[in-house]
Amino acid sequence: MLPNQAMLRYFLTDYRVFGMLLSASGVQVKQLGTIDTLKPAMLLWRVQVRNPSSNIQALSRSLYNALLAPFEKQLTGQQEIVVVTEGELSWLSFEAIAMAGPGNVILPITYAYDIKLLQLQRNFKIKNGRSVAFAPDYPSAPEASGIA
């Protein structure tokens, strides 16, 4: 990690969501909530973000409180956050969620699919001027009507 860079790695288990913050000052792991609470909010966010007339601000604030606020103090002053997600968390725009917060965590946010892959990407030297890129393809979100 660079001195003013932090990495947020999220883990989904069968019952809980955990976040791990890695920075120059150390590592912190926190339980962020239950799958039963956060998964419906993530699915609803994905549906609402596609509808320009929806009021997504309250839902984004709720996700901010669950996913970013527990690390807010440690993220303040960082110049970049690398977010590593899995599952339904990969559907979220952490930039949009950060904008719903009080303003302490709005900074460059980049994404990685895996910590080891990120390390390989950063150390990889392109010798022939060619590269290969992959992007995930997610199925349509299940209907989230009635989810609160």
GROMACS .gro file of C-alpha atoms in nm:
model
  148
    1MET     CA    1   0.000   0.000   0.000
    2LEU     CA    2   0.112   0.353  -0.067
    3PRO     CA    3   0.135   0.588   0.234
    4ASN     CA    4  -0.194   0.774   0.164
    5GLN     CA    5  -0.382   0.481   0.016
    6ALA     CA    6  -0.630   0.252   0.188
    7MET     CA    7  -0.787  -0.072   0.074
    8LEU     CA    8  -1.136  -0.177   0.178
    9ARG     CA    9  -1.200  -0.547   0.130
   10TYR     CA   10  -1.553  -0.670   0.185
   11PHE     CA   11  -1.654  -1.029   0.263
   12LEU     CA   12  -2.000  -1.182   0.242
   13THR     CA   13  -2.068  -1.492   0.448
   14ASP     CA   14  -2.393  -1.686   0.472
   15TYR     CA   15  -2.511  -1.463   0.757
   16ARG     CA   16  -2.290  -1.155   0.790
   17VAL     CA   17  -2.101  -0.886   0.600
   18PHE     CA   18  -1.749  -0.796   0.710
   19GLY     CA   19  -1.516  -0.518   0.605
   20MET     CA   20  -1.140  -0.513   0.632
   21LEU     CA   21  -0.945  -0.189   0.603
   22LEU     CA   22  -0.578  -0.211   0.513
   23SER     CA   23  -0.370   0.106   0.531
   24ALA     CA   24  -0.023   0.223   0.626
   25SER     CA   25  -0.142   0.243   0.988
   26GLY     CA   26  -0.253  -0.121   1.005
   27VAL     CA   27  -0.544  -0.358   0.950
   28GLN     CA   28  -0.895  -0.337   1.096
   29VAL     CA   29  -1.177  -0.588   1.055
   30LYS     CA   30  -1.536  -0.500   1.143
   31GLN     CA   31  -1.869  -0.673   1.121
   32LEU     CA   32  -2.087  -0.440   0.914
   33GLY     CA   33  -2.426  -0.607   0.933
   34THR     CA   34  -2.624  -0.911   0.843
   35ILE     CA   35  -2.692  -1.049   0.498
   36ASP     CA   36  -3.067  -1.037   0.575
   37THR     CA   37  -3.044  -0.659   0.619
   38LEU     CA   38  -2.785  -0.555   0.361
   39LYS     CA   39  -2.861  -0.783   0.065
   40PRO     CA   40  -3.214  -0.646   0.007
   41ALA     CA   41  -3.077  -0.290   0.031
   42MET     CA   42  -2.807  -0.370  -0.226
   43LEU     CA   43  -3.061  -0.523  -0.465
   44LEU     CA   44  -3.298  -0.231  -0.424
   45TRP     CA   45  -3.014   0.017  -0.482
   46ARG     CA   46  -2.930  -0.159  -0.808
   47VAL     CA   47  -3.290  -0.129  -0.926
   48GLN     CA   48  -3.330   0.233  -0.814
   49VAL     CA   49  -3.005   0.357  -0.965
   50ARG     CA   50  -3.139   0.262  -1.309
   51ASN     CA   51  -3.446   0.482  -1.261
   52PRO     CA   52  -3.364   0.853  -1.293
   53SER     CA   53  -3.687   0.953  -1.116
   54SER     CA   54  -3.618   0.744  -0.804
   55ASN     CA   55  -3.505   0.903  -0.481
   56ILE     CA   56  -3.195   0.699  -0.416
   57GLN     CA   57  -3.040   0.940  -0.164
   58ALA     CA   58  -3.190   0.781   0.149
   59LEU     CA   59  -3.094   0.430   0.040
   60SER     CA   60  -2.742   0.546  -0.052
   61ARG     CA   61  -2.710   0.708   0.291
   62SER     CA   62  -2.818   0.382   0.455
   63LEU     CA   63  -2.556   0.187   0.258
   64TYR     CA   64  -2.296   0.454   0.341
   65ASN     CA   65  -2.374   0.412   0.711
   66ALA     CA   66  -2.335   0.035   0.685
   67LEU     CA   67  -2.035   0.005   0.452
   68LEU     CA   68  -1.822   0.320   0.476
   69ALA     CA   69  -1.908   0.501   0.800
   70PRO     CA   70  -1.752   0.231   1.024
   71PHE     CA   71  -1.416   0.317   0.861
   72GLU     CA   72  -1.474   0.691   0.816
   73LYS     CA   73  -1.218   0.805   1.073
   74GLN     CA   74  -0.943   0.591   0.919
   75LEU     CA   75  -1.036   0.694   0.563
   76THR     CA   76  -1.025   1.068   0.635
   77GLY     CA   77  -0.701   1.206   0.497
   78GLN     CA   78  -0.642   0.920   0.253
   79GLN     CA   79  -0.580   1.014  -0.110
   80GLU     CA   80  -0.727   0.698  -0.260
   81ILE     CA   81  -0.941   0.403  -0.160
   82VAL     CA   82  -0.914   0.071  -0.340
   83VAL     CA   83  -1.240  -0.122  -0.296
   84VAL     CA   84  -1.238  -0.500  -0.330
   85THR     CA   85  -1.587  -0.648  -0.329
   86GLU     CA   86  -1.764  -0.975  -0.392
   87GLY     CA   87  -2.117  -1.088  -0.471
   88GLU     CA   88  -2.391  -0.826  -0.465
   89LEU     CA   89  -2.149  -0.566  -0.329
   90SER     CA   90  -1.992  -0.561  -0.675
   91TRP     CA   91  -2.312  -0.404  -0.808
   92LEU     CA   92  -2.268  -0.092  -0.598
   93SER     CA   93  -2.102   0.234  -0.696
   94PHE     CA   94  -1.903   0.328  -0.389
   95GLU     CA   95  -1.852   0.678  -0.534
   96ALA     CA   96  -2.229   0.734  -0.535
   97ILE     CA   97  -2.264   0.589  -0.187
   98ALA     CA   98  -1.976   0.804  -0.058
   99MET     CA   99  -2.149   1.116  -0.195
  100ALA     CA  100  -2.447   1.038   0.030
  101GLY     CA  101  -2.224   1.066   0.336
  102PRO     CA  102  -2.116   1.379   0.523
  103GLY     CA  103  -1.833   1.449   0.278
  104ASN     CA  104  -1.537   1.298   0.461
  105VAL     CA  105  -1.489   1.003   0.226
  106ILE     CA  106  -1.525   1.160  -0.119
  107LEU     CA  107  -1.196   1.093  -0.293
  108PRO     CA  108  -1.069   0.880  -0.575
  109ILE     CA  109  -1.212   0.530  -0.542
  110THR     CA  110  -1.075   0.251  -0.757
  111TYR     CA  111  -1.183  -0.111  -0.774
  112ALA     CA  112  -1.006  -0.443  -0.776
  113TYR     CA  113  -1.154  -0.790  -0.808
  114ASP     CA  114  -0.900  -0.953  -0.579
  115ILE     CA  115  -0.607  -0.840  -0.366
  116LYS     CA  116  -0.365  -1.086  -0.528
  117LEU     CA  117  -0.480  -0.985  -0.878
  118LEU     CA  118  -0.429  -0.618  -0.788
  119GLN     CA  119  -0.075  -0.694  -0.679
  120LEU     CA  120  -0.006  -0.878  -1.005
  121GLN     CA  121  -0.153  -0.592  -1.210
  122ARG     CA  122   0.061  -0.333  -1.035
  123ASN     CA  123   0.381  -0.533  -1.087
  124PHE     CA  124   0.306  -0.643  -1.445
  125LYS     CA  125   0.516  -0.487  -1.718
  126ILE     CA  126   0.372  -0.488  -2.071
  127LYS     CA  127   0.654  -0.588  -2.301
  128ASN     CA  128   0.487  -0.614  -2.640
  129GLY     CA  129   0.238  -0.327  -2.611
  130ARG     CA  130  -0.056  -0.566  -2.584
  131SER     CA  131  -0.277  -0.645  -2.289
  132VAL     CA  132  -0.584  -0.847  -2.205
  133ALA     CA  133  -0.876  -0.718  -2.001
  134PHE     CA  134  -1.174  -0.893  -1.848
  135ALA     CA  135  -1.495  -0.754  -1.701
  136PRO     CA  136  -1.770  -0.931  -1.510
  137ASP     CA  137  -2.110  -0.987  -1.666
  138TYR     CA  138  -2.391  -0.993  -1.412
  139PRO     CA  139  -2.741  -1.125  -1.476
  140SER     CA  140  -3.030  -0.886  -1.437
  141ALA     CA  141  -3.111  -0.796  -1.078
  142PRO     CA  142  -3.409  -0.977  -0.932
  143GLU     CA  143  -3.712  -0.762  -0.883
  144ALA     CA  144  -3.670  -0.569  -0.560
  145SER     CA  145  -4.017  -0.422  -0.536
  146GLY     CA  146  -4.143  -0.424  -0.182
  147ILE     CA  147  -3.794  -0.457  -0.033
  148ALA     CA  148  -3.722  -0.200   0.232
   0.00000   0.00000   0.00000
